[in-house]
mmCIF file of C-alpha atoms and ligand atoms in Angstrom:
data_model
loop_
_atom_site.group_PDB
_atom_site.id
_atom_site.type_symbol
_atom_site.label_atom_id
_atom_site.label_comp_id
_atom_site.label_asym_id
_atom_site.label_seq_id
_atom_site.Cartn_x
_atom_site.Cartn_y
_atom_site.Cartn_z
ATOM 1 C CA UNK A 271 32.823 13.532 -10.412
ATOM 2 C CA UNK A 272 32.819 15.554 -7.484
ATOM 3 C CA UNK A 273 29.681 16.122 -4.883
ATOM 4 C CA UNK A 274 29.521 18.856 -2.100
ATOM 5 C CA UNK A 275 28.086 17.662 0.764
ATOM 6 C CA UNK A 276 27.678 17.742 4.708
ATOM 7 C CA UNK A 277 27.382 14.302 6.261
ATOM 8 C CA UNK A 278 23.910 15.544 7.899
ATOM 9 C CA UNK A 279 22.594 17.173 5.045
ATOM 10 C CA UNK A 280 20.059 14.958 3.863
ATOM 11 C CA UNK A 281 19.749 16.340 0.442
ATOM 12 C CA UNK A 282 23.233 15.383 -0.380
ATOM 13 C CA UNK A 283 22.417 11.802 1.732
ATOM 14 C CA UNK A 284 19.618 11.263 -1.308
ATOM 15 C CA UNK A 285 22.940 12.053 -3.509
ATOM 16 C CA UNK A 286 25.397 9.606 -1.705
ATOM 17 C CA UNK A 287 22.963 7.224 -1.747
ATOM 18 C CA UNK A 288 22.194 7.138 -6.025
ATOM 19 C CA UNK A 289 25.962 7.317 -6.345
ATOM 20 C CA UNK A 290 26.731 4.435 -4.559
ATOM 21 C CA UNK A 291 23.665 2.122 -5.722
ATOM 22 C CA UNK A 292 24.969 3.343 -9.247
ATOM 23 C CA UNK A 293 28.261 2.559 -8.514
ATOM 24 C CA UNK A 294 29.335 5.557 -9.926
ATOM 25 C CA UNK A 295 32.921 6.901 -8.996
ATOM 26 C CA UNK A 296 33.280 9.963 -7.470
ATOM 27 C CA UNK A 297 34.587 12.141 -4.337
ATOM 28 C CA UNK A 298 33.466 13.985 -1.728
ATOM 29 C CA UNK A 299 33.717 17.357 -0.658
ATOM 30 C CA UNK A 300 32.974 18.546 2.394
ATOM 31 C CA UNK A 301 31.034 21.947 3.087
ATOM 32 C CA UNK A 302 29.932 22.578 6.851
ATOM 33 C CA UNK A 303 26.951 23.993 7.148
ATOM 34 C CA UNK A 304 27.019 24.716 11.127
ATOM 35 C CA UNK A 305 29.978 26.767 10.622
ATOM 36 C CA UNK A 306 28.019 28.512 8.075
ATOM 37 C CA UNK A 307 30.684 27.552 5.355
ATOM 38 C CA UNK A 308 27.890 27.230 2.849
ATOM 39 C CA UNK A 309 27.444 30.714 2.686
ATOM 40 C CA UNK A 310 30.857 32.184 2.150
ATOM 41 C CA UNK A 311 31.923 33.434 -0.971
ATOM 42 C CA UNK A 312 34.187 30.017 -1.897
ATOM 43 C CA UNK A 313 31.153 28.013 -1.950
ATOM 44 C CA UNK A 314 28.179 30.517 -3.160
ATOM 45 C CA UNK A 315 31.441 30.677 -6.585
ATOM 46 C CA UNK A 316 30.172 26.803 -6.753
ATOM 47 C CA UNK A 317 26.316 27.429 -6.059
ATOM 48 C CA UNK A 318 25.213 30.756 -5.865
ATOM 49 C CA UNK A 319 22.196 29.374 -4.333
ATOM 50 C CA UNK A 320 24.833 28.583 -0.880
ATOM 51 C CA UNK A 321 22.772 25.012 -0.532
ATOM 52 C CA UNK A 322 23.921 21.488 -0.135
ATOM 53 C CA UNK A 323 24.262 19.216 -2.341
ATOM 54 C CA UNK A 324 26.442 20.156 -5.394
ATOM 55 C CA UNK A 325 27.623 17.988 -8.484
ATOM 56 C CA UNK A 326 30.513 18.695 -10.583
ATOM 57 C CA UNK A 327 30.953 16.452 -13.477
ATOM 58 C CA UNK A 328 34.880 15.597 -14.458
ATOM 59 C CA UNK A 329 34.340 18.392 -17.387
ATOM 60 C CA UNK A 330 33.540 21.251 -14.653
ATOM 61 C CA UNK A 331 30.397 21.817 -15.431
ATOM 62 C CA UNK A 332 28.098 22.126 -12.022
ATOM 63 C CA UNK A 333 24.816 20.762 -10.893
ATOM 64 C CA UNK A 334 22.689 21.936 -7.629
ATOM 65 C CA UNK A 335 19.880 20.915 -6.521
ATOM 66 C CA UNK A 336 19.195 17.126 -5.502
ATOM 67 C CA UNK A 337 16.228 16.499 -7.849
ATOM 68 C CA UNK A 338 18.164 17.961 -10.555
ATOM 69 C CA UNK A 339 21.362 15.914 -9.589
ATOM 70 C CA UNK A 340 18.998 12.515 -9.146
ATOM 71 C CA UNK A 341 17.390 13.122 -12.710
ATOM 72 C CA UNK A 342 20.895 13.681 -14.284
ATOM 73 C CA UNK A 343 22.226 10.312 -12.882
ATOM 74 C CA UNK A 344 18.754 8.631 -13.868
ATOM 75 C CA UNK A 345 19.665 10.295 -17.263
ATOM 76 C CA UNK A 346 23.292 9.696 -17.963
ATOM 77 C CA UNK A 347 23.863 6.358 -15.828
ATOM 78 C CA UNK A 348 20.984 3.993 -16.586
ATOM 79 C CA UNK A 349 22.732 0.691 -15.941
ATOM 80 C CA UNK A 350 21.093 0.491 -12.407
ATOM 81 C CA UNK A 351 17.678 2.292 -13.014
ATOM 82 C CA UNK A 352 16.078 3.737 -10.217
ATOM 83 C CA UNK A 353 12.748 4.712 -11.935
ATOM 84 C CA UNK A 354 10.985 1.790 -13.850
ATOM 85 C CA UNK A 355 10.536 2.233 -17.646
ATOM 86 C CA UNK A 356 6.670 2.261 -17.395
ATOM 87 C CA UNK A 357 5.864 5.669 -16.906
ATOM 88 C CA UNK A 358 2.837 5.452 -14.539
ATOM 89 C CA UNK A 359 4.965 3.509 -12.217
ATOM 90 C CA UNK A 360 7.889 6.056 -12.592
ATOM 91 C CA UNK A 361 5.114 9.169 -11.811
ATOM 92 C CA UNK A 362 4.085 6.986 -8.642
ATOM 93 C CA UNK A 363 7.409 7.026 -7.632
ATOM 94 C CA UNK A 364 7.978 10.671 -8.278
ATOM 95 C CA UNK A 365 5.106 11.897 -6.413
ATOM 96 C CA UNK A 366 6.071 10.140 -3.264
ATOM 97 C CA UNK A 367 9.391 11.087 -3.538
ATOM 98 C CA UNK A 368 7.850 14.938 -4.003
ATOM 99 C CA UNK A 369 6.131 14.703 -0.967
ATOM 100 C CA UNK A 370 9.973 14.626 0.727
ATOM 101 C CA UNK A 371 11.491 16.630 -1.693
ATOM 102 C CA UNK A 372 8.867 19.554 -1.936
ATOM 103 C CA UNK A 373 5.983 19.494 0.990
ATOM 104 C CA UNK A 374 8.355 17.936 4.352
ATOM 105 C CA UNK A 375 11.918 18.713 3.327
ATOM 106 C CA UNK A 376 11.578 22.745 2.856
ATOM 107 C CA UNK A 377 9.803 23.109 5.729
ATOM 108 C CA UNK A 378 12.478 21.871 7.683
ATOM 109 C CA UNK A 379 15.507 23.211 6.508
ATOM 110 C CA UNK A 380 17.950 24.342 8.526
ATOM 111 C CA UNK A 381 17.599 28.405 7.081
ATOM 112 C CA UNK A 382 13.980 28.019 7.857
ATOM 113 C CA UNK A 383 14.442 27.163 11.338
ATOM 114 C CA UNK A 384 17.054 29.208 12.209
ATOM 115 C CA UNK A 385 14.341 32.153 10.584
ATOM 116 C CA UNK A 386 11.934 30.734 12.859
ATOM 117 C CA UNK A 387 14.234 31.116 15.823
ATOM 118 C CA UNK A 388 15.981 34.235 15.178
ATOM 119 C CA UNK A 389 13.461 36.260 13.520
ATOM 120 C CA UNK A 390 10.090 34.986 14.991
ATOM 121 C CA UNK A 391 11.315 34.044 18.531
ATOM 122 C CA UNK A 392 9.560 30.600 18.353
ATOM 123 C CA UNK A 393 11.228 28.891 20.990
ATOM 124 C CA UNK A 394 13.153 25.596 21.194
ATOM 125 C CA UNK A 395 9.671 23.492 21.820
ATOM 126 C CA UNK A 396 7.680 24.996 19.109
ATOM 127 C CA UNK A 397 10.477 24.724 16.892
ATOM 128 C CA UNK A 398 10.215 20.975 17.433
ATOM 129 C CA UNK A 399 6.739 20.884 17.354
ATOM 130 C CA UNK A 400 7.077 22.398 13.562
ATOM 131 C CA UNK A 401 9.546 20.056 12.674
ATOM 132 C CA UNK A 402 7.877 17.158 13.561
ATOM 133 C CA UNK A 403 4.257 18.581 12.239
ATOM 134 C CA UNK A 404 5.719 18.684 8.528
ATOM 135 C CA UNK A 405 7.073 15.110 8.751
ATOM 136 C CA UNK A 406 3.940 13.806 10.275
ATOM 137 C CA UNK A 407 1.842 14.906 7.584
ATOM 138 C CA UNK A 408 4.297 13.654 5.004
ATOM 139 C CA UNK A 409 4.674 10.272 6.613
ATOM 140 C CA UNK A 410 1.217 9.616 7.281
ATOM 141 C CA UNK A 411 0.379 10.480 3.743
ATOM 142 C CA UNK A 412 3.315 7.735 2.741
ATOM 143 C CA UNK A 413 2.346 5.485 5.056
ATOM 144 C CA UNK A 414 -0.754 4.346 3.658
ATOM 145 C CA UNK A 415 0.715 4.485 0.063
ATOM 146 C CA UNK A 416 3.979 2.730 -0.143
ATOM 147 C CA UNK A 417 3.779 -1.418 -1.038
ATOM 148 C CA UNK A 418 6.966 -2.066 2.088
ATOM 149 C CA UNK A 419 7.749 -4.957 -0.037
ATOM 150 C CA UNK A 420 10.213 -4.891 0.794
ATOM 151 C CA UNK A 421 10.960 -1.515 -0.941
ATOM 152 C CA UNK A 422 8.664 1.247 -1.158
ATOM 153 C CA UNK A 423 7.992 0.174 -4.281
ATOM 154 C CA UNK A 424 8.045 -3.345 -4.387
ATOM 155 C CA UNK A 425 11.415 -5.551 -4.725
ATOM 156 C CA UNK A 426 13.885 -3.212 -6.043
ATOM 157 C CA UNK A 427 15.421 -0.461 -4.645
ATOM 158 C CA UNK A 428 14.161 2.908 -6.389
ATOM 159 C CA UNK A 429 14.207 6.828 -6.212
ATOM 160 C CA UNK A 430 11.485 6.627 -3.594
ATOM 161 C CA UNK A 431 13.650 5.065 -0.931
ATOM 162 C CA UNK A 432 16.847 7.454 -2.109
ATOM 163 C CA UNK A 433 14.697 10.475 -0.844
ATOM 164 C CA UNK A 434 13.172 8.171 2.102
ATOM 165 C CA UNK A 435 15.695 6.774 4.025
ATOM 166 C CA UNK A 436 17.490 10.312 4.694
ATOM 167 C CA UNK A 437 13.955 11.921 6.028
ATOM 168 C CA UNK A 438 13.383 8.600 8.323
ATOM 169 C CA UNK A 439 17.175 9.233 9.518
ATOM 170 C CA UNK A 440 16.214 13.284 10.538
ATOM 171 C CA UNK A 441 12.964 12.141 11.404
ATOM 172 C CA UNK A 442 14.693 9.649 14.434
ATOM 173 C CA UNK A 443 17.305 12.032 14.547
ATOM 174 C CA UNK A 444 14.968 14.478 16.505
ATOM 175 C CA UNK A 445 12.860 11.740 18.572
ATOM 176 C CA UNK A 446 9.928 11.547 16.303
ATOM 177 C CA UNK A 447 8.148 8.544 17.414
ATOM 178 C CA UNK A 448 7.518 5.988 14.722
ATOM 179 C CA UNK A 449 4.689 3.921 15.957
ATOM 180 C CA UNK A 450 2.270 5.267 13.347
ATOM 181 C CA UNK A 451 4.606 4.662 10.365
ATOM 182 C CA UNK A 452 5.278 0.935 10.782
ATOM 183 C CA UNK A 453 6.003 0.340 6.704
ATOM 184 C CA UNK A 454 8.103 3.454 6.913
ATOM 185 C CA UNK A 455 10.151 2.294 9.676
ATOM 186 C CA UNK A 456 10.800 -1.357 7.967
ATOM 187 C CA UNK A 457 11.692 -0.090 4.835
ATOM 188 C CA UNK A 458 14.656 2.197 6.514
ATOM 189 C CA UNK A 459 15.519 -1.047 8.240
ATOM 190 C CA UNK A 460 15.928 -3.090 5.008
ATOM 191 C CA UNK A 461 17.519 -0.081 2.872
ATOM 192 C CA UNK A 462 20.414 0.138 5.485
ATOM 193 C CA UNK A 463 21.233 -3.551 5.628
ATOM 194 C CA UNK A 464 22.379 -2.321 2.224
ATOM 195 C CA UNK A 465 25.773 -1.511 1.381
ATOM 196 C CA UNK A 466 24.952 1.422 -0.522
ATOM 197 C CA UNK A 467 22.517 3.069 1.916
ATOM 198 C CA UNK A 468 25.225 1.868 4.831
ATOM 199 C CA UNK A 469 28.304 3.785 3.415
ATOM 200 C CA UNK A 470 26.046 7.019 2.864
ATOM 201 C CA UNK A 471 24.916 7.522 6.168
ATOM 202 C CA UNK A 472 26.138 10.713 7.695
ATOM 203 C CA UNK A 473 28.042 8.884 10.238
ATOM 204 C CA UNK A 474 30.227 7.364 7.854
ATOM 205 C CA UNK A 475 31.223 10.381 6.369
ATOM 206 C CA UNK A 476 34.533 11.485 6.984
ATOM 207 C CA UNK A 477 33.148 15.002 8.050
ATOM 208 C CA UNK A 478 30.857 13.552 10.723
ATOM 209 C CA UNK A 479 31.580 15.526 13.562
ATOM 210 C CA UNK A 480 29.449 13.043 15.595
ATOM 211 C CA UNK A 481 31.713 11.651 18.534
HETATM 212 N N1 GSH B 652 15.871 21.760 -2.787
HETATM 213 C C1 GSH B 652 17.264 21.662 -2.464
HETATM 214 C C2 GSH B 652 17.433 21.812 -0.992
HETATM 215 C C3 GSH B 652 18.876 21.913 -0.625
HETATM 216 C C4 GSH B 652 19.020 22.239 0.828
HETATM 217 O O1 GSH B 652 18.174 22.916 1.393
HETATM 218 N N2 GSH B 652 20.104 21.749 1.425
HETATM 219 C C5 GSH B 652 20.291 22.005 2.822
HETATM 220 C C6 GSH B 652 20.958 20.839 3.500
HETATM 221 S S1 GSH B 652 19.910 19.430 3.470
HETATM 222 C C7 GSH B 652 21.154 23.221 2.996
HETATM 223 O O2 GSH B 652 22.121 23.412 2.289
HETATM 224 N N3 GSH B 652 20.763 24.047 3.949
HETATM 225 C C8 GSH B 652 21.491 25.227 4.297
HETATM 226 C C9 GSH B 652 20.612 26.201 5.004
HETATM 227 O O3 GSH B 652 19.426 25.918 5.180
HETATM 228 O O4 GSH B 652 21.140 27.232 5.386
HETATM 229 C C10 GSH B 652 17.822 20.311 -2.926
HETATM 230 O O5 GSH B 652 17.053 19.363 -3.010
HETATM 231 O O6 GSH B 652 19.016 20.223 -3.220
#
Protein backbone atom coordinates (compact mmCIF):
# COMPACT_ATOMS: atom_id res chain seq x y z
CA UNK A 1 0.00 0.00 0.00
CA UNK A 2 0.68 3.43 -0.66
CA UNK A 3 0.22 6.58 1.94
CA UNK A 4 0.34 10.36 0.96
CA UNK A 5 1.97 12.23 3.31
CA UNK A 6 4.13 15.40 4.30
CA UNK A 7 6.83 14.65 6.84
CA UNK A 8 5.21 17.55 9.14
CA UNK A 9 1.81 16.67 8.70
CA UNK A 10 0.90 15.13 11.78
CA UNK A 11 -2.15 13.41 10.59
CA UNK A 12 -0.18 11.30 8.27
CA UNK A 13 2.65 11.03 11.41
CA UNK A 14 -0.49 9.12 13.38
CA UNK A 15 -0.43 7.03 9.90
CA UNK A 16 3.41 6.32 9.74
CA UNK A 17 3.35 5.53 13.05
CA UNK A 18 0.32 2.41 12.93
CA UNK A 19 2.13 1.28 9.80
CA UNK A 20 5.26 0.75 11.22
CA UNK A 21 4.11 -0.69 14.79
CA UNK A 22 1.99 -3.01 12.40
CA UNK A 23 4.71 -3.78 10.41
CA UNK A 24 2.78 -3.39 7.54
CA UNK A 25 4.61 -2.83 4.09
CA UNK A 26 4.05 0.04 2.28
CA UNK A 27 5.51 3.37 0.53
CA UNK A 28 5.47 6.74 0.80
CA UNK A 29 4.40 9.48 -1.19
CA UNK A 30 5.21 12.71 -0.76
CA UNK A 31 2.67 15.74 -1.11
CA UNK A 32 4.03 19.29 0.06
CA UNK A 33 1.76 21.13 1.63
CA UNK A 34 3.85 24.58 1.87
CA UNK A 35 4.06 24.62 -1.76
CA UNK A 36 0.42 24.21 -1.71
CA UNK A 37 0.76 20.86 -3.74
CA UNK A 38 -2.16 19.49 -1.80
CA UNK A 39 -4.45 21.53 -3.54
CA UNK A 40 -3.69 21.08 -7.19
CA UNK A 41 -5.71 19.14 -9.33
CA UNK A 42 -3.13 15.83 -9.26
CA UNK A 43 -3.74 15.41 -5.70
CA UNK A 44 -7.54 16.74 -5.06
CA UNK A 45 -7.92 13.35 -8.34
CA UNK A 46 -6.58 11.29 -5.08
CA UNK A 47 -8.65 13.20 -2.29
CA UNK A 48 -10.99 15.59 -3.35
CA UNK A 49 -10.96 16.75 0.11
CA UNK A 50 -6.92 18.24 -0.87
CA UNK A 51 -5.88 16.95 2.92
CA UNK A 52 -3.04 14.88 4.17
CA UNK A 53 -2.95 11.77 4.84
CA UNK A 54 -4.14 9.41 2.02
CA UNK A 55 -4.18 5.46 1.81
CA UNK A 56 -4.26 3.51 -1.26
CA UNK A 57 -4.55 -0.14 -0.81
CA UNK A 58 -2.50 -2.43 -3.57
CA UNK A 59 -6.16 -2.89 -5.32
CA UNK A 60 -6.50 1.09 -5.89
CA UNK A 61 -9.05 1.66 -3.89
CA UNK A 62 -8.40 5.06 -1.64
CA UNK A 63 -8.77 5.99 1.95
CA UNK A 64 -8.60 9.74 3.52
CA UNK A 65 -8.92 10.73 6.53
CA UNK A 66 -6.57 9.46 9.49
CA UNK A 67 -9.32 8.08 11.77
CA UNK A 68 -10.72 6.36 8.90
CA UNK A 69 -7.21 5.05 7.76
CA UNK A 70 -6.37 4.02 11.71
CA UNK A 71 -9.80 2.07 11.97
CA UNK A 72 -9.13 0.27 8.60
CA UNK A 73 -5.65 -0.98 9.79
CA UNK A 74 -7.26 -1.81 13.34
CA UNK A 75 -9.77 -3.67 11.02
CA UNK A 76 -7.85 -5.52 8.40
CA UNK A 77 -4.36 -5.99 10.30
CA UNK A 78 -5.13 -7.20 13.83
CA UNK A 79 -1.92 -9.10 14.52
CA UNK A 80 -0.54 -6.08 16.56
CA UNK A 81 -3.82 -4.59 18.08
CA UNK A 82 -3.79 -1.18 18.99
CA UNK A 83 -7.25 -1.04 20.72
CA UNK A 84 -7.79 -3.76 23.49
CA UNK A 85 -10.63 -6.29 22.89
CA UNK A 86 -12.65 -5.06 25.97
CA UNK A 87 -14.69 -2.47 24.68
CA UNK A 88 -14.80 0.01 27.62
CA UNK A 89 -11.10 0.09 27.51
CA UNK A 90 -11.11 0.52 23.64
CA UNK A 91 -13.90 3.68 24.12
CA UNK A 92 -11.31 5.10 26.79
CA UNK A 93 -8.85 5.02 24.34
CA UNK A 94 -10.96 6.51 21.62
CA UNK A 95 -12.09 9.42 23.50
CA UNK A 96 -8.63 10.54 24.34
CA UNK A 97 -7.47 10.01 21.12
CA UNK A 98 -10.76 12.32 19.98
CA UNK A 99 -9.71 14.96 22.02
CA UNK A 100 -6.48 15.20 19.35
CA UNK A 101 -8.24 14.12 16.53
CA UNK A 102 -11.47 16.34 16.83
CA UNK A 103 -11.24 19.31 19.66
CA UNK A 104 -6.98 20.34 19.33
CA UNK A 105 -6.06 19.07 15.88
CA UNK A 106 -8.77 21.17 13.68
CA UNK A 107 -8.19 24.05 15.38
CA UNK A 108 -4.81 24.12 14.36
CA UNK A 109 -4.59 23.20 10.98
CA UNK A 110 -2.60 24.77 8.75
CA UNK A 111 -5.95 26.14 6.37
CA UNK A 112 -7.27 27.46 9.58
CA UNK A 113 -4.39 29.50 10.36
CA UNK A 114 -3.53 30.68 7.25
CA UNK A 115 -7.68 31.88 7.35
CA UNK A 116 -6.83 33.42 10.50
CA UNK A 117 -3.93 35.31 9.00
CA UNK A 118 -5.08 36.18 5.67
CA UNK A 119 -8.64 36.77 6.15
CA UNK A 120 -8.90 38.03 9.83
CA UNK A 121 -5.51 39.87 10.06
CA UNK A 122 -4.69 38.17 13.44
CA UNK A 123 -1.18 38.75 13.61
CA UNK A 124 1.84 36.47 14.08
CA UNK A 125 1.45 36.63 18.17
CA UNK A 126 -2.16 35.96 18.36
CA UNK A 127 -1.82 33.37 15.92
CA UNK A 128 0.45 31.65 18.44
CA UNK A 129 -1.49 32.45 21.21
CA UNK A 130 -4.48 30.35 19.36
CA UNK A 131 -2.36 27.64 18.64
CA UNK A 132 -1.13 27.06 21.83
CA UNK A 133 -4.76 27.84 23.60
CA UNK A 134 -6.29 24.67 21.71
CA UNK A 135 -3.41 22.39 22.80
CA UNK A 136 -3.50 23.62 26.31
CA UNK A 137 -6.94 22.76 26.82
CA UNK A 138 -6.47 19.40 25.16
CA UNK A 139 -3.39 18.55 27.15
CA UNK A 140 -4.54 19.59 30.38
CA UNK A 141 -7.67 17.61 29.89
CA UNK A 142 -5.13 14.46 29.02
CA UNK A 143 -2.99 15.16 31.53
CA UNK A 144 -4.95 14.24 34.39
CA UNK A 145 -6.43 11.18 32.50
CA UNK A 146 -3.76 9.14 30.93
CA UNK A 147 -2.13 6.07 33.37
CA UNK A 148 1.94 7.24 31.81
CA UNK A 149 2.67 3.71 32.52
CA UNK A 150 4.52 3.74 30.69
CA UNK A 151 1.99 4.19 27.80
CA UNK A 152 -0.95 6.25 27.93
CA UNK A 153 -2.66 3.41 28.53
CA UNK A 154 -0.74 1.25 30.55
CA UNK A 155 2.15 -1.19 29.13
CA UNK A 156 1.42 -1.48 25.57
CA UNK A 157 1.61 0.80 22.99
CA UNK A 158 -2.04 1.77 21.68
CA UNK A 159 -4.08 4.19 19.36
CA UNK A 160 -3.87 6.80 22.10
CA UNK A 161 -0.15 7.35 21.80
CA UNK A 162 -0.42 7.01 17.66
CA UNK A 163 -2.51 10.31 17.80
CA UNK A 164 -0.27 11.62 20.89
CA UNK A 165 3.10 11.61 20.08
CA UNK A 166 2.56 13.72 16.70
CA UNK A 167 0.52 16.62 18.77
CA UNK A 168 3.45 16.58 21.60
CA UNK A 169 5.96 16.87 18.46
CA UNK A 170 3.80 20.28 17.01
CA UNK A 171 3.16 21.13 20.39
CA UNK A 172 7.38 21.53 21.05
CA UNK A 173 7.58 22.32 17.61
CA UNK A 174 6.13 25.88 18.36
CA UNK A 175 7.75 26.41 22.01
CA UNK A 176 4.82 25.33 24.02
CA UNK A 177 6.18 24.89 27.39
CA UNK A 178 5.58 21.49 28.91
CA UNK A 179 5.91 21.97 32.58
CA UNK A 180 2.20 21.40 33.22
CA UNK A 181 2.00 18.15 31.20
CA UNK A 182 4.70 16.10 32.94
CA UNK A 183 2.92 12.44 31.98
CA UNK A 184 2.49 13.88 28.53
CA UNK A 185 5.99 14.77 28.11
CA UNK A 186 7.32 11.15 29.44
CA UNK A 187 5.18 9.26 27.42
CA UNK A 188 6.60 11.10 24.05
CA UNK A 189 9.95 10.29 25.59
CA UNK A 190 9.31 6.51 25.89
CA UNK A 191 7.21 6.22 22.48
CA UNK A 192 10.32 7.59 20.54
CA UNK A 193 12.91 5.32 22.10
CA UNK A 194 10.77 3.13 19.86
CA UNK A 195 11.69 2.06 16.56
CA UNK A 196 8.43 2.54 15.13
CA UNK A 197 7.66 6.02 16.51
CA UNK A 198 11.64 6.83 15.62
CA UNK A 199 11.42 6.06 11.81
CA UNK A 200 8.03 8.13 11.58
CA UNK A 201 9.16 11.25 12.77
CA UNK A 202 9.01 13.97 10.20
CA UNK A 203 12.66 14.35 10.24
CA UNK A 204 13.25 11.05 8.99
CA UNK A 205 11.21 11.42 6.16
CA UNK A 206 12.83 11.67 3.01
CA UNK A 207 10.76 14.91 2.22
CA UNK A 208 11.94 16.71 5.36
CA UNK A 209 13.00 19.85 4.14
CA UNK A 210 14.44 20.52 7.65
CA UNK A 211 18.29 21.35 7.22
N1 LIG B 1 -9.32 15.14 9.86
C1 LIG B 1 -8.28 14.96 8.88
C2 LIG B 1 -7.36 16.13 8.93
C3 LIG B 1 -6.39 16.09 7.80
C4 LIG B 1 -5.59 17.36 7.76
O1 LIG B 1 -6.09 18.41 8.13
N2 LIG B 1 -4.35 17.24 7.30
C5 LIG B 1 -3.52 18.41 7.26
C6 LIG B 1 -2.09 18.07 7.54
S1 LIG B 1 -1.91 17.50 9.19
C7 LIG B 1 -3.61 19.03 5.89
O2 LIG B 1 -3.61 18.34 4.89
N3 LIG B 1 -3.70 20.35 5.88
C8 LIG B 1 -3.73 21.11 4.68
C9 LIG B 1 -4.32 22.46 4.92
O3 LIG B 1 -4.72 22.74 6.05
O4 LIG B 1 -4.37 23.22 3.97
C10 LIG B 1 -7.51 13.67 9.16
O5 LIG B 1 -7.46 13.25 10.31
O6 LIG B 1 -6.98 13.08 8.22
Amino acid sequence: MKLYTYFRSSAAYRVRIALNLKGIKHTLTPVNLLKGDHCGSSYKGINPQGLLPTLELSNGKKISQSTAILEYLENDYPAIPLLPKDSFEAATIRSWSNIIACDIHPLDNLKVLKYLVNELNVDAEDKMTWYHHWIIEGFTALETQLLATPYCFGDRVTLADVYLIPMVYNALRFNLSMEKFPKILAIYETCNTLDAFDRAKPENQDDCLIA
